[in-house]
mmCIF file with all atom_site columns, C-alpha atoms and ligand atoms in Angstrom:
data_model
loop_
_atom_site.group_PDB
_atom_site.id
_atom_site.type_symbol
_atom_site.label_atom_id
_atom_site.label_alt_id
_atom_site.label_comp_id
_atom_site.label_asym_id
_atom_site.label_entity_id
_atom_site.label_seq_id
_atom_site.pdbx_PDB_ins_code
_atom_site.Cartn_x
_atom_site.Cartn_y
_atom_site.Cartn_z
_atom_site.occupancy
_atom_site.B_iso_or_equiv
_atom_site.pdbx_formal_charge
_atom_site.auth_seq_id
_atom_site.auth_comp_id
_atom_site.auth_asym_id
_atom_site.auth_atom_id
_atom_site.pdbx_PDB_model_num
ATOM   1   C  CA  . MET A 1 1   ? 0.036   0.198   -0.119  1.00 79.00 ? 1   MET A CA  1
ATOM   2   C  CA  . ALA A 1 2   ? 1.370   3.166   -1.053  1.00 87.00 ? 2   ALA A CA  1
ATOM   3   C  CA  . ASN A 1 3   ? 0.115   6.959   -0.490  1.00 91.00 ? 3   ASN A CA  1
ATOM   4   C  CA  . ILE A 1 4   ? -0.076  8.372   -4.014  1.00 95.00 ? 4   ILE A CA  1
ATOM   5   C  CA  . LEU A 1 5   ? -0.749  11.943  -4.788  1.00 97.00 ? 5   LEU A CA  1
ATOM   6   C  CA  . ILE A 1 6   ? -2.581  12.445  -8.054  1.00 97.00 ? 6   ILE A CA  1
ATOM   7   C  CA  . VAL A 1 7   ? -2.434  16.025  -9.631  1.00 97.00 ? 7   VAL A CA  1
ATOM   8   C  CA  . GLU A 1 8   ? -5.337  16.165  -12.272 1.00 96.00 ? 8   GLU A CA  1
ATOM   9   C  CA  . ASP A 1 9   ? -7.752  18.702  -13.256 1.00 96.00 ? 9   ASP A CA  1
ATOM   10  C  CA  . GLU A 1 10  ? -9.833  16.179  -15.633 1.00 94.00 ? 10  GLU A CA  1
ATOM   11  C  CA  . PRO A 1 11  ? -12.328 14.894  -13.193 1.00 95.00 ? 11  PRO A CA  1
ATOM   12  C  CA  . GLY A 1 12  ? -13.054 11.865  -15.441 1.00 92.00 ? 12  GLY A CA  1
ATOM   13  C  CA  . ILE A 1 13  ? -9.399  10.836  -15.435 1.00 93.00 ? 13  ILE A CA  1
ATOM   14  C  CA  . ALA A 1 14  ? -8.731  11.994  -11.480 1.00 95.00 ? 14  ALA A CA  1
ATOM   15  C  CA  . SER A 1 15  ? -11.630 9.692   -10.518 1.00 94.00 ? 15  SER A CA  1
ATOM   16  C  CA  . PHE A 1 16  ? -10.401 6.762   -13.125 1.00 92.00 ? 16  PHE A CA  1
ATOM   17  C  CA  . VAL A 1 17  ? -7.182  6.590   -11.810 1.00 94.00 ? 17  VAL A CA  1
ATOM   18  C  CA  . SER A 1 18  ? -8.165  7.253   -8.023  1.00 95.00 ? 18  SER A CA  1
ATOM   19  C  CA  . LYS A 1 19  ? -10.642 4.199   -8.225  1.00 92.00 ? 19  LYS A CA  1
ATOM   20  C  CA  . GLY A 1 20  ? -8.085  1.943   -9.869  1.00 92.00 ? 20  GLY A CA  1
ATOM   21  C  CA  . LEU A 1 21  ? -5.437  2.687   -7.565  1.00 93.00 ? 21  LEU A CA  1
ATOM   22  C  CA  . ARG A 1 22  ? -7.805  1.998   -4.558  1.00 91.00 ? 22  ARG A CA  1
ATOM   23  C  CA  . ALA A 1 23  ? -8.577  -1.170  -6.045  1.00 88.00 ? 23  ALA A CA  1
ATOM   24  C  CA  . ALA A 1 24  ? -5.156  -1.740  -6.241  1.00 87.00 ? 24  ALA A CA  1
ATOM   25  C  CA  . GLY A 1 25  ? -4.704  -1.470  -2.197  1.00 86.00 ? 25  GLY A CA  1
ATOM   26  C  CA  . HIS A 1 26  ? -3.066  2.059   -2.238  1.00 91.00 ? 26  HIS A CA  1
ATOM   27  C  CA  . GLN A 1 27  ? -4.221  5.044   -0.544  1.00 91.00 ? 27  GLN A CA  1
ATOM   28  C  CA  . PRO A 1 28  ? -4.617  7.895   -3.114  1.00 95.00 ? 28  PRO A CA  1
ATOM   29  C  CA  . THR A 1 29  ? -5.122  11.589  -2.935  1.00 95.00 ? 29  THR A CA  1
ATOM   30  C  CA  . VAL A 1 30  ? -6.452  13.807  -5.766  1.00 97.00 ? 30  VAL A CA  1
ATOM   31  C  CA  . VAL A 1 31  ? -5.475  17.238  -6.209  1.00 97.00 ? 31  VAL A CA  1
ATOM   32  C  CA  . ASP A 1 32  ? -6.331  19.865  -9.064  1.00 97.00 ? 32  ASP A CA  1
ATOM   33  C  CA  . THR A 1 33  ? -4.373  22.865  -9.231  1.00 97.00 ? 33  THR A CA  1
ATOM   34  C  CA  . GLY A 1 34  ? -0.324  23.047  -8.949  1.00 96.00 ? 34  GLY A CA  1
ATOM   35  C  CA  . ARG A 1 35  ? -0.431  25.055  -6.190  1.00 95.00 ? 35  ARG A CA  1
ATOM   36  C  CA  . GLU A 1 36  ? -2.266  22.787  -3.993  1.00 95.00 ? 36  GLU A CA  1
ATOM   37  C  CA  . ALA A 1 37  ? -0.073  19.703  -5.516  1.00 96.00 ? 37  ALA A CA  1
ATOM   38  C  CA  . LEU A 1 38  ? 2.929   21.928  -4.069  1.00 94.00 ? 38  LEU A CA  1
ATOM   39  C  CA  . ASN A 1 39  ? 1.319   22.182  -0.760  1.00 91.00 ? 39  ASN A CA  1
ATOM   40  C  CA  . HIS A 1 40  ? 0.504   18.745  -0.330  1.00 91.00 ? 40  HIS A CA  1
ATOM   41  C  CA  . ALA A 1 41  ? 4.081   17.753  -1.900  1.00 89.00 ? 41  ALA A CA  1
ATOM   42  C  CA  . LEU A 1 42  ? 6.092   19.541  0.478   1.00 85.00 ? 42  LEU A CA  1
ATOM   43  C  CA  . THR A 1 43  ? 4.211   18.828  3.409   1.00 81.00 ? 43  THR A CA  1
ATOM   44  C  CA  . ASP A 1 44  ? 2.853   15.335  3.730   1.00 75.00 ? 44  ASP A CA  1
ATOM   45  C  CA  . GLY A 1 45  ? 4.743   12.264  3.150   1.00 80.00 ? 45  GLY A CA  1
ATOM   46  C  CA  . TYR A 1 46  ? 3.984   10.829  -0.438  1.00 89.00 ? 46  TYR A CA  1
ATOM   47  C  CA  . ASP A 1 47  ? 5.223   7.694   -1.839  1.00 89.00 ? 47  ASP A CA  1
ATOM   48  C  CA  . LEU A 1 48  ? 4.652   8.702   -5.295  1.00 95.00 ? 48  LEU A CA  1
ATOM   49  C  CA  . MET A 1 49  ? 3.244   11.756  -7.395  1.00 96.00 ? 49  MET A CA  1
ATOM   50  C  CA  . ILE A 1 50  ? 1.293   11.163  -10.624 1.00 96.00 ? 50  ILE A CA  1
ATOM   51  C  CA  . LEU A 1 51  ? 1.610   14.581  -12.123 1.00 95.00 ? 51  LEU A CA  1
ATOM   52  C  CA  . ASP A 1 52  ? -0.671  16.215  -15.073 1.00 93.00 ? 52  ASP A CA  1
ATOM   53  C  CA  . ILE A 1 53  ? 1.504   18.940  -17.247 1.00 90.00 ? 53  ILE A CA  1
ATOM   54  C  CA  . GLY A 1 54  ? -1.694  21.440  -18.501 1.00 90.00 ? 54  GLY A CA  1
ATOM   55  C  CA  . LEU A 1 55  ? -3.108  22.632  -14.901 1.00 94.00 ? 55  LEU A CA  1
ATOM   56  C  CA  . PRO A 1 56  ? -5.477  25.224  -14.327 1.00 95.00 ? 56  PRO A CA  1
ATOM   57  C  CA  . ASP A 1 57  ? -3.189  27.588  -12.296 1.00 96.00 ? 57  ASP A CA  1
ATOM   58  C  CA  . MET A 1 58  ? 0.295   26.684  -13.486 1.00 93.00 ? 58  MET A CA  1
ATOM   59  C  CA  . ASN A 1 59  ? 2.475   24.199  -15.650 1.00 89.00 ? 59  ASN A CA  1
ATOM   60  C  CA  . GLY A 1 60  ? 2.967   20.811  -14.557 1.00 92.00 ? 60  GLY A CA  1
ATOM   61  C  CA  . PHE A 1 61  ? 6.871   21.209  -14.987 1.00 90.00 ? 61  PHE A CA  1
ATOM   62  C  CA  . ASP A 1 62  ? 6.689   24.253  -12.921 1.00 92.00 ? 62  ASP A CA  1
ATOM   63  C  CA  . VAL A 1 63  ? 5.485   22.233  -9.831  1.00 94.00 ? 63  VAL A CA  1
ATOM   64  C  CA  . LEU A 1 64  ? 8.077   19.509  -10.813 1.00 93.00 ? 64  LEU A CA  1
ATOM   65  C  CA  . GLU A 1 65  ? 10.932  22.173  -10.598 1.00 91.00 ? 65  GLU A CA  1
ATOM   66  C  CA  . ARG A 1 66  ? 9.893   23.783  -7.575  1.00 92.00 ? 66  ARG A CA  1
ATOM   67  C  CA  . MET A 1 67  ? 9.355   20.500  -5.876  1.00 91.00 ? 67  MET A CA  1
ATOM   68  C  CA  . ARG A 1 68  ? 13.114  19.624  -6.763  1.00 89.00 ? 68  ARG A CA  1
ATOM   69  C  CA  . GLY A 1 69  ? 14.032  22.671  -5.822  1.00 88.00 ? 69  GLY A CA  1
ATOM   70  C  CA  . SER A 1 70  ? 12.535  22.212  -2.351  1.00 87.00 ? 70  SER A CA  1
ATOM   71  C  CA  . GLY A 1 71  ? 14.620  18.900  -2.056  1.00 84.00 ? 71  GLY A CA  1
ATOM   72  C  CA  . SER A 1 72  ? 11.667  16.832  -2.524  1.00 86.00 ? 72  SER A CA  1
ATOM   73  C  CA  . LYS A 1 73  ? 12.840  13.398  -3.745  1.00 85.00 ? 73  LYS A CA  1
ATOM   74  C  CA  . THR A 1 74  ? 9.062   11.610  -4.185  1.00 89.00 ? 74  THR A CA  1
ATOM   75  C  CA  . PRO A 1 75  ? 9.083   9.539   -7.423  1.00 91.00 ? 75  PRO A CA  1
ATOM   76  C  CA  . VAL A 1 76  ? 7.138   11.565  -10.368 1.00 93.00 ? 76  VAL A CA  1
ATOM   77  C  CA  . ILE A 1 77  ? 5.284   9.678   -13.063 1.00 93.00 ? 77  ILE A CA  1
ATOM   78  C  CA  . ILE A 1 78  ? 4.105   12.481  -15.564 1.00 90.00 ? 78  ILE A CA  1
ATOM   79  C  CA  . LEU A 1 79  ? 0.946   11.611  -17.158 1.00 87.00 ? 79  LEU A CA  1
ATOM   80  C  CA  . THR A 1 80  ? 0.115   14.170  -19.943 1.00 81.00 ? 80  THR A CA  1
ATOM   81  C  CA  . ALA A 1 81  ? -1.566  14.725  -23.324 1.00 77.00 ? 81  ALA A CA  1
ATOM   82  C  CA  . ARG A 1 82  ? 1.264   16.398  -24.850 1.00 66.00 ? 82  ARG A CA  1
ATOM   83  C  CA  . ALA A 1 83  ? 3.458   13.472  -25.758 1.00 63.00 ? 83  ALA A CA  1
ATOM   84  C  CA  . SER A 1 84  ? 6.301   15.334  -27.752 1.00 65.00 ? 84  SER A CA  1
ATOM   85  C  CA  . VAL A 1 85  ? 9.765   14.032  -27.545 1.00 63.00 ? 85  VAL A CA  1
ATOM   86  C  CA  . ASP A 1 86  ? 10.268  17.423  -26.279 1.00 71.00 ? 86  ASP A CA  1
ATOM   87  C  CA  . ASP A 1 87  ? 7.988   17.396  -23.660 1.00 72.00 ? 87  ASP A CA  1
ATOM   88  C  CA  . THR A 1 88  ? 9.300   13.728  -22.410 1.00 71.00 ? 88  THR A CA  1
ATOM   89  C  CA  . VAL A 1 89  ? 12.882  15.075  -22.341 1.00 71.00 ? 89  VAL A CA  1
ATOM   90  C  CA  . ALA A 1 90  ? 11.832  18.339  -20.559 1.00 74.00 ? 90  ALA A CA  1
ATOM   91  C  CA  . GLY A 1 91  ? 10.161  16.375  -18.006 1.00 73.00 ? 91  GLY A CA  1
ATOM   92  C  CA  . LEU A 1 92  ? 12.870  13.780  -17.371 1.00 75.00 ? 92  LEU A CA  1
ATOM   93  C  CA  . GLU A 1 93  ? 15.559  16.384  -17.280 1.00 74.00 ? 93  GLU A CA  1
ATOM   94  C  CA  . GLY A 1 94  ? 13.023  17.974  -15.077 1.00 79.00 ? 94  GLY A CA  1
ATOM   95  C  CA  . GLY A 1 95  ? 13.246  15.645  -12.459 1.00 81.00 ? 95  GLY A CA  1
ATOM   96  C  CA  . ALA A 1 96  ? 10.410  13.136  -13.328 1.00 87.00 ? 96  ALA A CA  1
ATOM   97  C  CA  . ASP A 1 97  ? 11.168  9.682   -12.879 1.00 84.00 ? 97  ASP A CA  1
ATOM   98  C  CA  . ASP A 1 98  ? 8.570   8.408   -15.830 1.00 85.00 ? 98  ASP A CA  1
ATOM   99  C  CA  . TYR A 1 99  ? 6.318   9.858   -18.460 1.00 84.00 ? 99  TYR A CA  1
ATOM   100 C  CA  . MET A 1 100 ? 3.111   8.211   -19.707 1.00 86.00 ? 100 MET A CA  1
ATOM   101 C  CA  . ALA A 1 101 ? 0.972   9.829   -22.343 1.00 84.00 ? 101 ALA A CA  1
ATOM   102 C  CA  . LYS A 1 102 ? -2.938  9.831   -22.612 1.00 82.00 ? 102 LYS A CA  1
ATOM   103 C  CA  . PRO A 1 103 ? -4.729  8.250   -23.423 1.00 82.00 ? 103 PRO A CA  1
ATOM   104 C  CA  . PHE A 1 104 ? -3.134  5.167   -21.494 1.00 85.00 ? 104 PHE A CA  1
ATOM   105 C  CA  . ARG A 1 105 ? -4.407  1.843   -20.134 1.00 87.00 ? 105 ARG A CA  1
ATOM   106 C  CA  . PHE A 1 106 ? -4.700  1.547   -16.227 1.00 90.00 ? 106 PHE A CA  1
ATOM   107 C  CA  . GLU A 1 107 ? -2.745  -1.678  -16.021 1.00 87.00 ? 107 GLU A CA  1
ATOM   108 C  CA  . GLU A 1 108 ? 0.136   0.077   -17.711 1.00 87.00 ? 108 GLU A CA  1
ATOM   109 C  CA  . LEU A 1 109 ? 0.349   2.777   -15.177 1.00 92.00 ? 109 LEU A CA  1
ATOM   110 C  CA  . LEU A 1 110 ? 0.180   0.405   -12.387 1.00 91.00 ? 110 LEU A CA  1
ATOM   111 C  CA  . ALA A 1 111 ? 3.448   -1.469  -13.759 1.00 88.00 ? 111 ALA A CA  1
ATOM   112 C  CA  . ARG A 1 112 ? 4.985   1.802   -14.047 1.00 88.00 ? 112 ARG A CA  1
ATOM   113 C  CA  . ILE A 1 113 ? 3.914   2.781   -10.255 1.00 92.00 ? 113 ILE A CA  1
ATOM   114 C  CA  . ARG A 1 114 ? 5.157   -0.638  -9.128  1.00 87.00 ? 114 ARG A CA  1
ATOM   115 C  CA  . LEU A 1 115 ? 8.252   -0.229  -10.775 1.00 82.00 ? 115 LEU A CA  1
ATOM   116 C  CA  . ARG A 1 116 ? 8.751   2.967   -9.367  1.00 83.00 ? 116 ARG A CA  1
ATOM   117 C  CA  . LEU A 1 117 ? 7.904   1.708   -5.973  1.00 83.00 ? 117 LEU A CA  1
ATOM   118 C  CA  . ARG A 1 118 ? 9.943   -1.350  -6.066  1.00 71.00 ? 118 ARG A CA  1
ATOM   119 C  CA  . THR A 1 119 ? 12.910  0.997   -6.959  1.00 58.00 ? 119 THR A CA  1
ATOM   120 C  CA  . GLU A 1 120 ? 12.349  3.236   -3.950  1.00 54.00 ? 120 GLU A CA  1
ATOM   121 C  CA  . THR A 1 121 ? 11.986  0.524   -1.539  1.00 47.00 ? 121 THR A CA  1
ATOM   122 C  CA  . SER A 1 122 ? 13.443  -2.496  -3.089  1.00 42.00 ? 122 SER A CA  1
ATOM   123 C  CA  . SER A 1 123 ? 10.984  -4.473  -1.156  1.00 39.00 ? 123 SER A CA  1
ATOM   124 C  CA  . GLY A 1 124 ? 10.116  -8.276  -1.313  1.00 42.00 ? 124 GLY A CA  1
ATOM   125 C  CA  . ASP A 1 125 ? 7.955   -8.172  -4.515  1.00 52.00 ? 125 ASP A CA  1
ATOM   126 C  CA  . LEU A 1 126 ? 9.806   -9.645  -7.271  1.00 61.00 ? 126 LEU A CA  1
ATOM   127 C  CA  . GLY A 1 127 ? 7.721   -9.087  -9.850  1.00 78.00 ? 127 GLY A CA  1
ATOM   128 C  CA  . VAL A 1 128 ? 6.282   -12.765 -10.675 1.00 85.00 ? 128 VAL A CA  1
ATOM   129 C  CA  . LEU A 1 129 ? 3.175   -13.444 -10.298 1.00 86.00 ? 129 LEU A CA  1
ATOM   130 C  CA  . SER A 1 130 ? 2.158   -17.428 -9.933  1.00 87.00 ? 130 SER A CA  1
ATOM   131 C  CA  . VAL A 1 131 ? -1.203  -19.133 -10.073 1.00 88.00 ? 131 VAL A CA  1
ATOM   132 C  CA  . GLY A 1 132 ? -1.073  -22.894 -10.351 1.00 89.00 ? 132 GLY A CA  1
ATOM   133 C  CA  . ASP A 1 133 ? 1.533   -23.752 -13.186 1.00 91.00 ? 133 ASP A CA  1
ATOM   134 C  CA  . LEU A 1 134 ? 1.083   -20.380 -15.054 1.00 93.00 ? 134 LEU A CA  1
ATOM   135 C  CA  . THR A 1 135 ? 4.060   -18.006 -14.198 1.00 93.00 ? 135 THR A CA  1
ATOM   136 C  CA  . LEU A 1 136 ? 4.023   -14.273 -15.511 1.00 93.00 ? 136 LEU A CA  1
ATOM   137 C  CA  . ASP A 1 137 ? 7.195   -12.400 -15.215 1.00 90.00 ? 137 ASP A CA  1
ATOM   138 C  CA  . LEU A 1 138 ? 6.018   -8.453  -15.107 1.00 84.00 ? 138 LEU A CA  1
ATOM   139 C  CA  . ARG A 1 139 ? 9.830   -7.423  -15.606 1.00 81.00 ? 139 ARG A CA  1
ATOM   140 C  CA  . ALA A 1 140 ? 10.892  -9.606  -18.561 1.00 84.00 ? 140 ALA A CA  1
ATOM   141 C  CA  . ARG A 1 141 ? 7.386   -9.654  -19.674 1.00 88.00 ? 141 ARG A CA  1
ATOM   142 C  CA  . THR A 1 142 ? 7.153   -13.091 -20.271 1.00 92.00 ? 142 THR A CA  1
ATOM   143 C  CA  . VAL A 1 143 ? 4.510   -15.951 -19.317 1.00 95.00 ? 143 VAL A CA  1
ATOM   144 C  CA  . SER A 1 144 ? 5.021   -19.864 -19.180 1.00 95.00 ? 144 SER A CA  1
ATOM   145 C  CA  . VAL A 1 145 ? 2.585   -22.470 -18.945 1.00 94.00 ? 145 VAL A CA  1
ATOM   146 C  CA  . ALA A 1 146 ? 3.685   -25.750 -16.962 1.00 91.00 ? 146 ALA A CA  1
ATOM   147 C  CA  . GLY A 1 147 ? 7.299   -24.478 -17.752 1.00 92.00 ? 147 GLY A CA  1
ATOM   148 C  CA  . GLU A 1 148 ? 6.796   -23.836 -21.805 1.00 94.00 ? 148 GLU A CA  1
ATOM   149 C  CA  . VAL A 1 149 ? 7.295   -20.148 -22.585 1.00 95.00 ? 149 VAL A CA  1
ATOM   150 C  CA  . VAL A 1 150 ? 4.094   -18.994 -24.220 1.00 95.00 ? 150 VAL A CA  1
ATOM   151 C  CA  . ASP A 1 151 ? 4.158   -15.833 -26.851 1.00 93.00 ? 151 ASP A CA  1
ATOM   152 C  CA  . LEU A 1 152 ? 1.615   -13.331 -25.515 1.00 94.00 ? 152 LEU A CA  1
ATOM   153 C  CA  . ALA A 1 153 ? 0.848   -9.999  -27.454 1.00 92.00 ? 153 ALA A CA  1
ATOM   154 C  CA  . SER A 1 154 ? 0.901   -7.024  -25.008 1.00 89.00 ? 154 SER A CA  1
ATOM   155 C  CA  . ARG A 1 155 ? -3.000  -6.910  -24.396 1.00 90.00 ? 155 ARG A CA  1
ATOM   156 C  CA  . GLU A 1 156 ? -2.842  -10.545 -23.754 1.00 95.00 ? 156 GLU A CA  1
ATOM   157 C  CA  . PHE A 1 157 ? -0.066  -10.043 -21.399 1.00 94.00 ? 157 PHE A CA  1
ATOM   158 C  CA  . GLU A 1 158 ? -2.190  -7.610  -19.620 1.00 91.00 ? 158 GLU A CA  1
ATOM   159 C  CA  . LEU A 1 159 ? -5.272  -9.176  -19.442 1.00 94.00 ? 159 LEU A CA  1
ATOM   160 C  CA  . LEU A 1 160 ? -3.522  -12.338 -18.324 1.00 96.00 ? 160 LEU A CA  1
ATOM   161 C  CA  . GLU A 1 161 ? -2.068  -10.163 -15.590 1.00 91.00 ? 161 GLU A CA  1
ATOM   162 C  CA  . ALA A 1 162 ? -5.324  -8.834  -14.608 1.00 89.00 ? 162 ALA A CA  1
ATOM   163 C  CA  . PHE A 1 163 ? -6.547  -12.228 -14.063 1.00 93.00 ? 163 PHE A CA  1
ATOM   164 C  CA  . MET A 1 164 ? -3.599  -13.550 -12.194 1.00 90.00 ? 164 MET A CA  1
ATOM   165 C  CA  . ARG A 1 165 ? -3.930  -10.505 -9.766  1.00 84.00 ? 165 ARG A CA  1
ATOM   166 C  CA  . HIS A 1 166 ? -7.277  -11.791 -8.779  1.00 84.00 ? 166 HIS A CA  1
ATOM   167 C  CA  . PRO A 1 167 ? -7.354  -15.519 -9.298  1.00 85.00 ? 167 PRO A CA  1
ATOM   168 C  CA  . ASP A 1 168 ? -10.972 -17.313 -8.611  1.00 85.00 ? 168 ASP A CA  1
ATOM   169 C  CA  . GLN A 1 169 ? -12.642 -14.184 -8.608  1.00 84.00 ? 169 GLN A CA  1
ATOM   170 C  CA  . VAL A 1 170 ? -15.048 -13.389 -11.367 1.00 87.00 ? 170 VAL A CA  1
ATOM   171 C  CA  . LEU A 1 171 ? -13.935 -9.822  -13.032 1.00 88.00 ? 171 LEU A CA  1
ATOM   172 C  CA  . SER A 1 172 ? -16.512 -7.913  -15.204 1.00 86.00 ? 172 SER A CA  1
ATOM   173 C  CA  . ARG A 1 173 ? -16.300 -6.716  -18.684 1.00 86.00 ? 173 ARG A CA  1
ATOM   174 C  CA  . GLU A 1 174 ? -15.798 -3.487  -17.455 1.00 82.00 ? 174 GLU A CA  1
ATOM   175 C  CA  . GLN A 1 175 ? -13.019 -4.000  -14.998 1.00 82.00 ? 175 GLN A CA  1
ATOM   176 C  CA  . LEU A 1 176 ? -11.083 -5.776  -17.331 1.00 88.00 ? 176 LEU A CA  1
ATOM   177 C  CA  . LEU A 1 177 ? -11.740 -3.047  -20.377 1.00 85.00 ? 177 LEU A CA  1
ATOM   178 C  CA  . SER A 1 178 ? -10.555 -0.357  -17.759 1.00 79.00 ? 178 SER A CA  1
ATOM   179 C  CA  . ARG A 1 179 ? -7.951  -2.106  -16.744 1.00 80.00 ? 179 ARG A CA  1
ATOM   180 C  CA  . VAL A 1 180 ? -6.350  -3.631  -20.074 1.00 85.00 ? 180 VAL A CA  1
ATOM   181 C  CA  . TRP A 1 181 ? -7.951  -0.738  -22.314 1.00 82.00 ? 181 TRP A CA  1
ATOM   182 C  CA  . GLY A 1 182 ? -8.286  2.250   -20.878 1.00 75.00 ? 182 GLY A CA  1
ATOM   183 C  CA  . TYR A 1 183 ? -10.800 4.675   -19.557 1.00 62.00 ? 183 TYR A CA  1
ATOM   184 C  CA  . ASP A 1 184 ? -11.670 5.719   -23.155 1.00 65.00 ? 184 ASP A CA  1
ATOM   185 C  CA  . PHE A 1 185 ? -12.715 2.523   -24.658 1.00 68.00 ? 185 PHE A CA  1
ATOM   186 C  CA  . ASP A 1 186 ? -16.166 1.609   -25.854 1.00 73.00 ? 186 ASP A CA  1
ATOM   187 C  CA  . PRO A 1 187 ? -18.119 0.025   -23.034 1.00 70.00 ? 187 PRO A CA  1
ATOM   188 C  CA  . ASP A 1 188 ? -20.376 -1.682  -25.931 1.00 76.00 ? 188 ASP A CA  1
ATOM   189 C  CA  . SER A 1 189 ? -17.353 -3.313  -27.509 1.00 81.00 ? 189 SER A CA  1
ATOM   190 C  CA  . ASN A 1 190 ? -16.981 -6.854  -27.677 1.00 87.00 ? 190 ASN A CA  1
ATOM   191 C  CA  . VAL A 1 191 ? -12.966 -6.463  -27.290 1.00 90.00 ? 191 VAL A CA  1
ATOM   192 C  CA  . VAL A 1 192 ? -12.715 -8.385  -24.026 1.00 92.00 ? 192 VAL A CA  1
ATOM   193 C  CA  . ASP A 1 193 ? -14.724 -11.414 -25.433 1.00 94.00 ? 193 ASP A CA  1
ATOM   194 C  CA  . VAL A 1 194 ? -12.162 -11.407 -28.269 1.00 94.00 ? 194 VAL A CA  1
ATOM   195 C  CA  . TYR A 1 195 ? -8.898  -11.447 -26.113 1.00 95.00 ? 195 TYR A CA  1
ATOM   196 C  CA  . VAL A 1 196 ? -9.979  -14.297 -23.745 1.00 97.00 ? 196 VAL A CA  1
ATOM   197 C  CA  . GLY A 1 197 ? -10.418 -16.278 -27.075 1.00 97.00 ? 197 GLY A CA  1
ATOM   198 C  CA  . TYR A 1 198 ? -6.939  -15.506 -27.913 1.00 96.00 ? 198 TYR A CA  1
ATOM   199 C  CA  . LEU A 1 199 ? -5.565  -16.230 -24.428 1.00 97.00 ? 199 LEU A CA  1
ATOM   200 C  CA  . ARG A 1 200 ? -7.512  -19.608 -23.935 1.00 97.00 ? 200 ARG A CA  1
ATOM   201 C  CA  . LYS A 1 201 ? -6.153  -20.545 -27.159 1.00 96.00 ? 201 LYS A CA  1
ATOM   202 C  CA  . LYS A 1 202 ? -2.335  -19.518 -26.032 1.00 96.00 ? 202 LYS A CA  1
ATOM   203 C  CA  . VAL A 1 203 ? -2.760  -20.758 -22.250 1.00 95.00 ? 203 VAL A CA  1
ATOM   204 C  CA  . GLY A 1 204 ? -5.568  -23.501 -22.423 1.00 93.00 ? 204 GLY A CA  1
ATOM   205 C  CA  . ALA A 1 205 ? -9.351  -22.971 -22.755 1.00 92.00 ? 205 ALA A CA  1
ATOM   206 C  CA  . GLY A 1 206 ? -10.154 -24.361 -19.583 1.00 92.00 ? 206 GLY A CA  1
ATOM   207 C  CA  . ARG A 1 207 ? -8.288  -21.882 -17.192 1.00 95.00 ? 207 ARG A CA  1
ATOM   208 C  CA  . ILE A 1 208 ? -10.946 -18.921 -18.284 1.00 96.00 ? 208 ILE A CA  1
ATOM   209 C  CA  . VAL A 1 209 ? -14.412 -19.507 -17.296 1.00 95.00 ? 209 VAL A CA  1
ATOM   210 C  CA  . THR A 1 210 ? -17.247 -17.871 -18.481 1.00 94.00 ? 210 THR A CA  1
ATOM   211 C  CA  . VAL A 1 211 ? -19.538 -16.494 -16.139 1.00 90.00 ? 211 VAL A CA  1
ATOM   212 C  CA  . TRP A 1 212 ? -23.019 -16.059 -17.725 1.00 86.00 ? 212 TRP A CA  1
ATOM   213 C  CA  . ARG A 1 213 ? -23.735 -12.276 -18.159 1.00 82.00 ? 213 ARG A CA  1
ATOM   214 C  CA  . VAL A 1 214 ? -20.994 -11.277 -15.799 1.00 85.00 ? 214 VAL A CA  1
ATOM   215 C  CA  . GLY A 1 215 ? -17.670 -11.938 -17.142 1.00 90.00 ? 215 GLY A CA  1
ATOM   216 C  CA  . TYR A 1 216 ? -14.905 -14.093 -16.623 1.00 94.00 ? 216 TYR A CA  1
ATOM   217 C  CA  . ARG A 1 217 ? -12.933 -16.126 -13.719 1.00 94.00 ? 217 ARG A CA  1
ATOM   218 C  CA  . LEU A 1 218 ? -9.199  -17.641 -13.924 1.00 95.00 ? 218 LEU A CA  1
ATOM   219 C  CA  . THR A 1 219 ? -9.438  -20.572 -12.240 1.00 92.00 ? 219 THR A CA  1
ATOM   220 C  CA  . THR A 1 220 ? -7.312  -22.681 -10.102 1.00 84.00 ? 220 THR A CA  1
ATOM   221 C  CA  . ARG A 1 221 ? -8.204  -25.756 -10.793 1.00 72.00 ? 221 ARG A CA  1
ATOM   222 C  CA  . ALA A 1 222 ? -7.632  -26.593 -14.472 1.00 54.00 ? 222 ALA A CA  1
HETATM 223 CA CA1 . LIG B 2 .   ? -4.930  18.898  -17.435 1.00 92.74 ? 301 LIG B CA1 1
#
């Protein structure tokens, strides 16, 4: 569990990220201006900050510069629609630890957060998930089934990761959509069903059970 400060002025994105982080066991706090971001970042102990660049009162880069200038070492992940190379370079030179462009997938943001938190604490989580004879290595981005390495496309990998974080638990299409495809995906799309089909072919059809009208469940009794 980490205390994470979300600096974001778009309510939809702020709530999407905040809900996702809470579901992942973190303690998120949302602020929507640069001034509040600085107040929080410099006075409260956050483990990590997610920082938007286009804020109503100041630029996120200025927030970062003042934070670093005041000696704050809190890891910062910049999350912004401004995806140009120049901005990336400016962000990283300005003391950001990572950079993500909107639109983004929640699983990817979560993976980057985990990586930053792990770099900070070097704690016990080795980045490997195991469920029965399925093994997923988050750093190497590899999956093996009963010791055999299986090639997965990036969305298949993220979908399997979502399942492996919640074995034997039913995950709805909406949950899977927001975790793997992002907040701006059409909720009526059948992309989840299509990818569950791909995944079944690669890891074994019996492992992912359809729960009628609800979603899917990764079974540990395949
Ligand atoms: Ca903004």
